Backbone as JSON, one array per atom type, in Angstrom:
{
  "sequence": "GFRPFWDRISELEIPVFFSLKGRINPRVENYIEELKTLQRWVNRYPDVTVVLTHGLEWPHFIKQDKIMLPEEVWAPFENPNLHLQMLFPISLGTVWDYPMIQIQPTIMECVERLGADRLMWGTDMPFQNRFCTYRQSRAWIENHCSFLDPDGLSAIMGGTAVRLLNLETA",
  "N": [[120.62, 53.3, 81.06], [121.11, 55.98, 80.68], [123.77, 56.27, 80.36], [125.17, 56.88, 77.84], [124.46, 59.6, 77.56], [125.6, 60.78, 79.93], [128.24, 60.07, 79.48], [128.84, 61.68, 77.29], [128.41, 64.23, 78.4], [130.5, 64.22, 80.25], [132.64, 64.45, 78.55], [132.51, 67.07, 77.76], [133.68, 68.67, 79.63], [132.51, 70.35, 81.59], [131.01, 71.76, 84.56], [128.78, 69.81, 86.59], [125.66, 70.0, 88.14], [123.98, 68.83, 90.89], [121.0, 68.23, 92.76], [119.87, 66.74, 95.66], [117.3, 64.71, 96.96], [115.41, 62.59, 99.09], [113.99, 60.02, 97.26], [111.7, 58.4, 97.65], [110.4, 58.95, 100.14], [110.72, 61.56, 102.59], [112.84, 60.54, 104.42], [115.7, 59.98, 106.47], [117.15, 57.68, 105.81], [116.52, 57.27, 103.13], [117.65, 59.53, 102.02], [120.35, 59.06, 102.51], [120.69, 56.9, 100.81], [120.43, 58.26, 98.39], [122.77, 59.77, 98.49], [124.59, 57.69, 98.27], [124.05, 56.89, 95.67], [124.92, 59.19, 94.34], [127.61, 58.96, 95.01], [128.33, 56.65, 93.55], [128.01, 57.69, 91.01], [129.94, 59.81, 90.89], [132.17, 58.25, 91.19], [132.12, 56.8, 88.84], [132.5, 58.82, 86.99], [135.02, 60.29, 87.58], [136.54, 62.54, 86.88], [134.85, 64.61, 86.35], [133.68, 67.76, 87.27], [131.63, 68.39, 89.98], [128.83, 69.79, 91.64], [127.12, 69.68, 94.6], [124.17, 70.93, 95.0], [122.26, 73.17, 97.1], [123.21, 72.17, 99.42], [123.57, 69.68, 102.01], [120.92, 67.59, 103.24], [120.26, 69.11, 105.7], [118.34, 69.3, 107.93], [117.73, 66.61, 108.51], [119.75, 65.78, 110.14], [119.81, 67.01, 112.58], [120.37, 67.04, 115.96], [119.81, 67.41, 119.32], [119.8, 70.27, 119.21], [121.85, 70.84, 117.39], [123.79, 70.2, 114.42], [124.57, 66.99, 113.5], [126.57, 65.23, 111.65], [126.62, 62.09, 110.08], [129.27, 59.76, 109.4], [128.97, 58.51, 106.91], [127.86, 60.41, 105.26], [129.95, 61.85, 104.26], [131.27, 60.23, 102.46], [130.84, 60.38, 99.51], [132.33, 62.65, 99.0], [134.93, 61.93, 98.95], [135.87, 62.01, 96.44], [137.72, 64.48, 95.01], [136.66, 66.28, 93.22], [134.09, 66.82, 93.83], [131.93, 69.23, 95.0], [130.4, 71.38, 97.48], [127.51, 73.2, 97.93], [126.63, 75.6, 100.25], [123.75, 76.22, 101.78], [122.17, 77.36, 104.0], [120.12, 79.13, 105.24], [117.67, 78.68, 103.82], [117.03, 76.02, 104.31], [117.15, 75.73, 107.04], [115.96, 77.87, 108.24], [113.47, 77.72, 109.44], [114.05, 76.44, 111.7], [116.17, 77.6, 113.2], [116.87, 80.94, 114.24], [118.17, 83.86, 112.56], [121.34, 84.91, 113.66], [121.84, 82.21, 113.14], [123.71, 80.72, 114.8], [124.08, 78.13, 115.51], [124.89, 76.67, 113.33], [127.52, 77.19, 112.85], [129.55, 75.35, 113.84], [129.14, 73.3, 111.99], [129.75, 74.47, 109.53], [132.45, 74.87, 110.03], [133.26, 72.19, 110.22], [132.75, 71.36, 107.58], [134.63, 72.94, 106.21], [137.0, 71.94, 107.34], [136.92, 69.24, 106.5], [136.54, 69.3, 103.71], [137.73, 71.57, 102.66], [137.84, 75.05, 102.02], [137.9, 75.73, 99.37], [136.24, 73.98, 98.09], [133.73, 74.62, 98.73], [130.67, 76.46, 98.46], [128.87, 79.4, 98.84], [125.36, 80.07, 99.02], [122.0, 81.25, 98.25], [119.38, 80.73, 97.27], [117.6, 82.61, 96.37], [114.43, 84.03, 95.62], [113.53, 82.76, 97.86], [114.77, 82.36, 100.36], [114.26, 84.69, 101.66], [112.15, 84.43, 103.36], [113.2, 83.91, 105.77], [115.51, 85.38, 106.31], [117.13, 88.42, 105.3], [118.7, 89.25, 102.13], [121.1, 90.55, 102.64], [121.54, 89.73, 105.31], [121.86, 87.02, 104.79], [124.34, 86.93, 103.7], [125.82, 88.09, 105.75], [125.69, 86.26, 107.89], [127.66, 84.45, 107.42], [129.88, 85.97, 106.62], [130.28, 87.77, 108.75], [129.89, 86.36, 111.1], [131.31, 84.03, 111.23], [134.02, 83.79, 112.34], [136.12, 82.03, 112.35], [136.9, 81.52, 109.79], [139.5, 82.12, 107.52], [140.72, 84.93, 105.54], [141.2, 84.03, 102.85], [139.77, 81.62, 102.74], [137.17, 82.54, 103.27], [136.82, 84.17, 101.03], [136.91, 82.25, 98.99], [134.6, 80.68, 99.56], [132.59, 82.63, 99.37], [132.4, 83.24, 96.69], [134.71, 82.82, 95.16], [135.16, 80.05, 94.65], [132.99, 79.44, 92.98], [133.56, 81.14, 90.81], [135.94, 79.99, 89.89], [135.05, 77.33, 89.25], [133.2, 77.82, 87.23], [134.76, 78.9, 85.37], [135.17, 81.66, 85.15], [137.17, 83.41, 85.56], [138.65, 84.12, 83.37], [136.82, 85.34, 81.84]],
  "CA": [[120.17, 53.89, 79.83], [121.6, 57.35, 80.55], [125.23, 56.26, 80.27], [125.68, 57.68, 76.7], [124.27, 61.02, 77.89], [126.6, 61.2, 80.9], [129.54, 59.96, 78.84], [129.0, 62.88, 76.47], [128.56, 65.35, 79.33], [131.85, 64.18, 80.83], [133.59, 64.9, 77.53], [132.39, 68.52, 77.58], [134.49, 69.33, 80.67], [131.71, 71.39, 82.24], [130.53, 71.28, 85.86], [127.44, 69.25, 86.68], [125.04, 70.41, 89.39], [122.95, 67.9, 91.34], [120.29, 68.45, 94.02], [119.39, 65.44, 96.12], [116.19, 64.56, 97.89], [114.97, 61.2, 99.16], [113.01, 59.83, 96.19], [110.48, 57.74, 98.08], [109.84, 59.84, 101.16], [111.82, 62.36, 103.18], [113.47, 59.92, 105.58], [117.15, 60.06, 106.4], [117.66, 56.5, 105.13], [116.38, 57.5, 101.7], [118.63, 60.53, 101.63], [121.65, 58.38, 102.5], [120.71, 56.14, 99.55], [120.71, 59.23, 97.33], [124.2, 60.07, 98.57], [125.3, 56.53, 97.72], [123.9, 56.99, 94.21], [125.85, 60.24, 93.94], [128.97, 58.43, 95.11], [128.55, 55.78, 92.4], [128.13, 58.54, 89.82], [131.24, 60.48, 90.88], [133.19, 57.21, 90.99], [132.08, 56.45, 87.42], [132.99, 59.99, 86.26], [135.83, 60.96, 88.61], [137.14, 63.79, 86.42], [133.81, 65.63, 86.16], [133.45, 68.65, 88.4], [130.25, 68.25, 90.42], [128.41, 70.6, 92.78], [125.9, 69.27, 95.28], [123.49, 72.19, 95.29], [121.38, 73.26, 98.26], [123.84, 71.54, 100.56], [123.03, 68.41, 102.45], [119.6, 67.72, 103.86], [120.68, 69.43, 107.07], [117.38, 68.98, 109.0], [117.78, 65.19, 108.86], [120.88, 65.49, 111.01], [119.74, 67.82, 113.8], [120.22, 66.31, 117.23], [120.1, 68.24, 120.48], [120.02, 71.65, 118.79], [123.03, 71.01, 116.55], [123.86, 69.28, 113.29], [125.5, 65.87, 113.73], [126.65, 64.53, 110.37], [127.24, 60.77, 110.16], [130.44, 59.58, 108.54], [128.58, 58.11, 105.56], [127.56, 61.61, 104.48], [131.18, 62.35, 103.67], [131.84, 59.26, 101.51], [130.94, 60.86, 98.13], [133.31, 63.74, 98.93], [136.28, 61.4, 98.76], [136.24, 62.51, 95.12], [138.03, 65.89, 95.21], [135.93, 67.12, 92.27], [132.73, 67.05, 94.33], [131.85, 70.46, 95.78], [129.18, 71.5, 98.27], [126.93, 74.52, 98.11], [126.08, 75.75, 101.59], [122.51, 76.97, 101.64], [121.56, 77.1, 105.29], [118.88, 79.82, 105.61], [116.47, 78.13, 103.21], [116.69, 74.71, 104.88], [117.13, 75.75, 108.5], [115.35, 79.1, 108.72], [112.33, 77.41, 110.31], [114.58, 75.78, 112.9], [116.97, 78.55, 113.96], [116.8, 82.33, 113.81], [119.39, 84.57, 112.21], [122.36, 84.54, 112.68], [122.01, 80.76, 113.1], [125.02, 80.37, 115.35], [124.15, 76.68, 115.66], [125.49, 76.03, 112.15], [128.95, 77.5, 112.75], [130.38, 74.13, 113.9], [128.96, 72.53, 110.75], [130.58, 75.13, 108.52], [133.83, 74.55, 110.37], [133.49, 70.79, 109.84], [132.82, 71.33, 106.12], [135.92, 73.51, 105.82], [138.05, 71.01, 107.74], [136.86, 67.99, 105.74], [136.56, 69.5, 102.25], [138.49, 72.75, 102.28], [136.98, 76.15, 101.58], [137.89, 75.79, 97.91], [135.22, 73.07, 97.59], [132.46, 75.08, 99.29], [130.07, 77.61, 97.78], [127.74, 80.04, 99.52], [124.2, 80.26, 98.17], [120.84, 81.81, 98.92], [118.11, 80.28, 96.72], [116.74, 83.8, 96.31], [114.02, 84.88, 96.75], [112.89, 81.94, 98.89], [115.38, 82.53, 101.67], [113.75, 85.91, 102.29], [111.2, 84.06, 104.41], [113.92, 83.7, 107.03], [116.48, 86.45, 106.51], [117.31, 89.24, 104.11], [119.89, 88.91, 101.36], [122.26, 91.06, 103.39], [121.77, 88.83, 106.43], [122.34, 85.72, 104.3], [125.8, 87.1, 103.55], [126.42, 88.44, 107.04], [125.82, 85.15, 108.82], [128.94, 83.79, 107.2], [130.96, 86.97, 106.56], [130.5, 88.45, 110.03], [129.68, 85.5, 112.27], [132.16, 82.84, 111.15], [135.36, 84.36, 112.49], [137.13, 80.98, 112.18], [137.32, 81.5, 108.39], [140.53, 83.09, 107.16], [140.28, 85.71, 104.37], [141.19, 83.23, 101.63], [138.65, 80.69, 102.84], [135.94, 83.32, 103.12], [136.76, 84.59, 99.63], [136.57, 81.07, 98.19], [133.2, 80.32, 99.81], [131.68, 83.69, 98.97], [132.39, 83.5, 95.25], [135.9, 82.36, 94.48], [134.97, 78.69, 94.16], [132.08, 79.5, 91.83], [134.3, 81.76, 89.71], [136.87, 78.98, 89.39], [134.33, 76.22, 88.62], [132.52, 78.28, 86.02], [135.81, 79.44, 84.5], [134.85, 83.07, 84.95], [138.38, 84.2, 85.78], [139.13, 84.63, 82.08], [135.7, 85.98, 81.13]],
  "C": [[120.71, 55.31, 79.62], [123.12, 57.41, 80.37], [125.74, 57.04, 79.06], [125.55, 59.19, 76.94], [125.39, 61.5, 78.82], [128.01, 61.06, 80.35], [129.82, 61.21, 78.02], [129.18, 64.11, 77.34], [129.98, 65.39, 79.89], [132.9, 64.64, 79.83], [133.59, 66.41, 77.36], [133.24, 69.32, 78.57], [133.78, 70.55, 81.26], [131.27, 70.86, 83.61], [129.08, 70.78, 85.76], [126.91, 69.58, 88.07], [123.91, 69.44, 89.72], [122.31, 68.43, 92.62], [119.71, 67.12, 94.43], [118.24, 65.59, 97.09], [115.89, 63.07, 97.96], [113.84, 60.98, 98.17], [111.68, 59.3, 96.7], [109.73, 58.59, 99.11], [111.0, 60.5, 101.9], [112.39, 61.78, 104.47], [114.98, 59.94, 105.39], [117.74, 58.87, 105.66], [117.59, 56.67, 103.61], [117.38, 58.53, 101.2], [120.03, 59.92, 101.57], [121.77, 57.53, 101.23], [120.98, 57.06, 98.37], [122.19, 59.6, 97.32], [125.04, 58.91, 98.03], [125.21, 56.5, 96.2], [124.85, 58.05, 93.66], [127.29, 59.72, 93.98], [129.28, 57.5, 93.94], [128.77, 56.6, 91.14], [129.5, 59.2, 89.78], [132.38, 59.48, 90.74], [133.26, 56.8, 89.51], [132.68, 57.57, 86.57], [133.88, 60.82, 87.17], [136.43, 62.29, 88.18], [136.13, 64.91, 86.19], [133.68, 66.45, 87.43], [131.96, 68.64, 88.73], [130.01, 69.18, 91.62], [127.12, 70.0, 93.32], [125.21, 70.55, 95.74], [122.57, 72.05, 96.5], [121.96, 72.58, 99.49], [123.29, 70.17, 100.83], [121.63, 68.64, 102.99], [119.81, 67.91, 105.36], [119.65, 69.04, 108.13], [117.36, 67.52, 109.42], [118.78, 64.91, 109.99], [120.91, 66.35, 112.27], [119.48, 66.92, 115.0], [120.65, 67.26, 118.35], [120.56, 69.64, 120.09], [121.35, 71.89, 118.08], [122.98, 69.97, 115.43], [124.95, 68.25, 113.58], [125.52, 65.04, 112.46], [127.31, 63.16, 110.54], [128.37, 60.64, 109.14], [130.04, 59.25, 107.1], [128.2, 59.29, 104.67], [128.79, 62.08, 103.71], [131.75, 61.45, 102.57], [131.9, 59.78, 100.06], [132.03, 61.92, 97.94], [134.75, 63.24, 98.93], [136.79, 61.77, 97.37], [136.5, 64.02, 95.28], [137.34, 66.82, 94.22], [134.48, 67.34, 92.67], [132.77, 68.24, 95.29], [130.49, 70.54, 96.47], [128.74, 72.95, 98.34], [126.3, 74.57, 99.5], [124.91, 76.73, 101.51], [121.7, 76.78, 102.92], [120.25, 77.84, 105.55], [117.62, 79.17, 105.05], [116.07, 76.81, 103.87], [116.56, 74.73, 106.4], [116.49, 77.01, 109.09], [114.13, 78.86, 109.6], [112.78, 76.79, 111.63], [115.29, 76.79, 113.79], [116.85, 79.94, 113.37], [118.18, 82.84, 113.42], [120.05, 85.06, 113.49], [122.7, 83.05, 112.66], [123.39, 80.31, 113.6], [125.18, 78.86, 115.5], [124.83, 76.0, 114.47], [126.99, 76.3, 112.03], [129.83, 76.26, 112.9], [130.27, 73.28, 112.63], [129.77, 73.15, 109.61], [132.05, 74.82, 108.77], [134.17, 73.12, 109.97], [133.61, 70.66, 108.32], [134.17, 71.85, 105.62], [137.05, 72.54, 106.16], [138.08, 69.76, 106.86], [137.06, 68.2, 104.24], [137.53, 70.58, 101.82], [137.55, 73.81, 101.74], [136.88, 76.22, 100.07], [136.93, 74.78, 97.27], [133.84, 73.44, 98.11], [132.0, 76.33, 98.57], [128.9, 78.11, 98.62], [126.59, 80.16, 98.53], [123.02, 80.76, 98.97], [119.52, 81.17, 98.52], [117.1, 81.43, 96.74], [115.59, 83.55, 95.35], [113.49, 84.09, 97.95], [113.49, 82.11, 100.28], [114.89, 83.78, 102.38], [112.66, 85.63, 103.32], [111.87, 84.05, 105.78], [114.96, 84.77, 107.33], [116.61, 87.22, 105.2], [118.54, 88.75, 103.34], [121.15, 89.34, 102.11], [122.58, 90.16, 104.59], [122.31, 87.48, 105.97], [123.83, 85.76, 103.98], [126.45, 87.28, 104.91], [126.59, 87.24, 107.95], [127.11, 84.39, 108.61], [130.09, 84.81, 107.22], [131.29, 87.57, 107.91], [130.46, 87.54, 111.25], [130.49, 84.21, 112.24], [133.62, 83.28, 111.19], [136.47, 83.32, 112.33], [137.6, 80.88, 110.74], [138.41, 82.54, 108.15], [140.08, 83.83, 105.89], [140.23, 84.91, 103.07], [140.02, 82.25, 101.61], [137.32, 81.4, 102.64], [135.75, 83.73, 101.66], [136.36, 83.42, 98.73], [135.08, 80.75, 98.33], [132.25, 81.36, 99.24], [131.76, 84.06, 97.48], [133.57, 82.93, 94.5], [135.78, 80.96, 93.91], [134.08, 78.69, 92.94], [132.78, 80.09, 90.61], [135.23, 80.73, 89.06], [136.12, 77.86, 88.64], [133.67, 76.6, 87.31], [133.48, 78.94, 85.03], [135.54, 80.91, 84.15], [136.08, 83.97, 85.11], [138.88, 84.82, 84.48], [138.03, 85.35, 81.31], [135.77, 87.48, 81.27]]
}
C-alpha cells in the first residue's frame, strides 16, 4: 500500500533515513528480519540514498566482550547507496566505558566492508551524555581509532553527511 509513496520519494532524489528495531520483541532473529526488510526495500529502490541511523543493534552481537557480526548483517549493504550511522555510545554505554576500545575492531570492519565514505558518526544528543560527554563522543573515534587515515576520519566525522545532504554547495 505504500508503494506510491515510496515511488514518489524515490523521484525526489533525497536521502531516506531508517532506524530499525525488532518489531515483535528485541530478539536478534527479529532484528535480522528487519534487515531483510531493509534489503528488499533497497533492492526495490536501488538508486535511493539510504542511511541506517543509530547503527546496527550492536548489543545483539556481543560475544565474549566483543562485537561479532554475522554475515547476514552485511547483506543489505550490497547496495552501495546504503550508508551506516555509527552511534556506539548510546547503544553500548551501559556495556563498555569510554573510550570503548572494544568497538575499534567493529569500526575497522565497517570501514573495510563499506568504506569510510558510507559511514557517519553520530551522537543522539543529549541521550549519549548518560555515558560520555560530547567531546568524548568525538574523541573515541578521532583519538582512539588510529587505524583511520585522515580522509576516512574526515568522511566519518562529517564528510559523508555533507555529501549526502548536498551541503557542499550550500
